[in-house]
Coordinates of C-alpha atoms in Angstrom, one line a residue:
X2 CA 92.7 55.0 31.4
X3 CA 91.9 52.6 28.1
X4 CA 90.9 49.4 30.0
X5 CA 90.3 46.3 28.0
X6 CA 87.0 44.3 29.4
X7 CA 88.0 40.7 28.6
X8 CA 85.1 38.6 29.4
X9 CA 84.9 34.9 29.9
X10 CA 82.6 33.3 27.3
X11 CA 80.3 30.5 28.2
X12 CA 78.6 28.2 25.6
X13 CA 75.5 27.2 25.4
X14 CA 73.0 25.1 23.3
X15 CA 72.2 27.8 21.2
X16 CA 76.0 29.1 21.0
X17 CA 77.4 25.7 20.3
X18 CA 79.1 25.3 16.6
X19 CA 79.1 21.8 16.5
X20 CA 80.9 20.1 13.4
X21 CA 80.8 16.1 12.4
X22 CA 84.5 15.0 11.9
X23 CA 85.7 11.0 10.2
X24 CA 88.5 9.2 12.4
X25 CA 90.3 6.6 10.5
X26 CA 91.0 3.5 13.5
X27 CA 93.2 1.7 11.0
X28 CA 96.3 1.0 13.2
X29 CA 95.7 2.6 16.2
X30 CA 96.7 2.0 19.6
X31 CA 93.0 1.5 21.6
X32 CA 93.3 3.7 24.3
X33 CA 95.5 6.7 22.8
X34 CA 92.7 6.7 20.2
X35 CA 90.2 6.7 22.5
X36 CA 91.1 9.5 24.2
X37 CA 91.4 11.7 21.4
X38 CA 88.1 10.4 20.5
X39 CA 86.6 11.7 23.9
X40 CA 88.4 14.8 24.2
X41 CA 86.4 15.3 20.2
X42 CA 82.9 14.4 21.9
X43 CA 83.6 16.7 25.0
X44 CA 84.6 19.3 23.2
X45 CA 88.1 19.9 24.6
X46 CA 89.9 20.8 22.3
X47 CA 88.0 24.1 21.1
X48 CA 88.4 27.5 22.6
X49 CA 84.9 27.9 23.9
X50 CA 85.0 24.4 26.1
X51 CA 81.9 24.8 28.7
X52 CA 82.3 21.5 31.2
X53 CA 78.4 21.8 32.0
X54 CA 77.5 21.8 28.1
X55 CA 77.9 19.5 25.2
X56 CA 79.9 21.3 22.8
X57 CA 81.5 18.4 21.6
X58 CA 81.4 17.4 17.8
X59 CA 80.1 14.5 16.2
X60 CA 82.5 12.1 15.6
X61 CA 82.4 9.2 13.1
X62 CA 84.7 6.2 13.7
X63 CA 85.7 4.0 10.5
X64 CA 87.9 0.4 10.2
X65 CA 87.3 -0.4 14.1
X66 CA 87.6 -4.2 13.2
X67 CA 91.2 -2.9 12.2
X68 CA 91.9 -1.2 15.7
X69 CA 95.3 -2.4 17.7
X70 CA 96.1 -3.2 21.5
X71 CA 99.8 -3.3 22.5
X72 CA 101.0 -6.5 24.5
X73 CA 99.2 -9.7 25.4
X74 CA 96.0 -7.9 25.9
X75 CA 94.2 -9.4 23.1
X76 CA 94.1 -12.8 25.3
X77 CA 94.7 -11.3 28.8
X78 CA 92.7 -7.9 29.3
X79 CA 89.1 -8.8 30.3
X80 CA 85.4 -6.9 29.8
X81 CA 83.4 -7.8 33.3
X82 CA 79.9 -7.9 33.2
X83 CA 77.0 -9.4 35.2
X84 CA 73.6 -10.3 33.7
X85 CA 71.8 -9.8 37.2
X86 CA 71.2 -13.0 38.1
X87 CA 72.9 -15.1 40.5
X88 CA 75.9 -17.0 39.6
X89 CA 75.4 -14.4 36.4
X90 CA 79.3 -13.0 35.7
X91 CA 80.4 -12.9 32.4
X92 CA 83.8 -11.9 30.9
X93 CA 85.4 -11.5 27.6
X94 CA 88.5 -10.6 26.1
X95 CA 88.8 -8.2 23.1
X96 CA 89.7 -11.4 20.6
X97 CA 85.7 -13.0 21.6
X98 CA 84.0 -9.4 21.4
X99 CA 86.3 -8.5 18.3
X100 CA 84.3 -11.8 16.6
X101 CA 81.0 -10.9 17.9
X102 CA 81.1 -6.9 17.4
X103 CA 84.1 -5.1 16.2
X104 CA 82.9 -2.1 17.3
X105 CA 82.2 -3.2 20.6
X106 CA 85.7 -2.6 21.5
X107 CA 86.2 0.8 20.8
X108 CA 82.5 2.1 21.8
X109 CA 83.4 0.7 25.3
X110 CA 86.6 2.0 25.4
X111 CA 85.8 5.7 24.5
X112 CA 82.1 5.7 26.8
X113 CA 84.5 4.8 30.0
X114 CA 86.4 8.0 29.4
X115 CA 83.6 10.1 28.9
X116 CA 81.5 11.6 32.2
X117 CA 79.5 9.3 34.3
X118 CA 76.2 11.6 34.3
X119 CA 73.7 12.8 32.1
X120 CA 76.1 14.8 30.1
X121 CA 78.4 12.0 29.3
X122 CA 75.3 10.0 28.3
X123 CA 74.4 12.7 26.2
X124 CA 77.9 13.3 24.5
X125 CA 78.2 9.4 24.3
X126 CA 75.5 9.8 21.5
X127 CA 77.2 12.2 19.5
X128 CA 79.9 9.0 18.5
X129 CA 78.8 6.7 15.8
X130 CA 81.3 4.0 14.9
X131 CA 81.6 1.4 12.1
X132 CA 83.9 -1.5 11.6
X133 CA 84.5 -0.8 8.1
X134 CA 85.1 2.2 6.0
X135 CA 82.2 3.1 5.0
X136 CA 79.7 5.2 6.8
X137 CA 75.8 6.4 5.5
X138 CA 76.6 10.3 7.1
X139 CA 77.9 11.6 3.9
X140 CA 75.0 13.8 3.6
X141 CA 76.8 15.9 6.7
X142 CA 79.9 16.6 4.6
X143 CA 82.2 15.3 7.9
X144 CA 85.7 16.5 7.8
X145 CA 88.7 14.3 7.3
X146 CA 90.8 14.4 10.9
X147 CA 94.1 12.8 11.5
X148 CA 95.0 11.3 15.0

């Protein structure tokens, strides 16, 4: 009998082809982006996906300051944080960290969709993002990917 062995195939950090890809922001919805954006750093979307190893690419984000959210969440939606002290809760909507950081917005939006361990961490390092259009990895010839 000709029996075919098909064999499961795990990657690890010596297997792993990782690539550095350019994601335009300009116009997009902030949490449909996003998760494109994390699927990229996990690695998802390639046929040798390990959950336990970062196989993600490296993903470059340009025009964040030009980045849309649907609705009244510009004014409404609001980032929670506490400083540690008592009486220390601050909030912000996306209009007061748009002003301050553009690319506050979408770093937090893709690191909350990413793991919450040491692998996430990890992958959440492989995402550099930029509020304009111009970015200093050209040296890694990134590839042009459309969302």
């Amino acid at each position: 009998m000709n029996t075919l062995s098909y064999k499961t195939i795990s990657a690890n950090d010596a297997t792993v082809d990782k690539n550095w890809v350019v994601v335009d922001a300009q116009s997009q919805i902030l949490g449909r982006f996003a998760s494109e954006v994390a699927k990229m750093l996990r690695g998802k979307h390639k046929p040798n996906f390990t959950p336990h190893v970062d196989c993600g690419d490296n993903v470059i984000v340009i025009n964040a300051e030009k980045i849309r959210l649907t609705g009244r969440k510009w004014n409404e939606k609001v980032y929670v944080r506490h400083t540690g002290y008592p009486g220390g809760q601050r909030i912000a909507t996306p209009k007061i960290l748009m002003e301050k950081a553009p690319r506050t917005l979408v770093e937090k939006a893709v690191k909350g969709m990413l793991p919450k361990s040491r692998l996430g961490r990890k992958m959440y390092t492989n995402l550099y993002v930029y509020a304009g259009s111009e970015h200093p990895h050209s040296a890694q010839k990134p590839k042009e990917v459309k969302l």
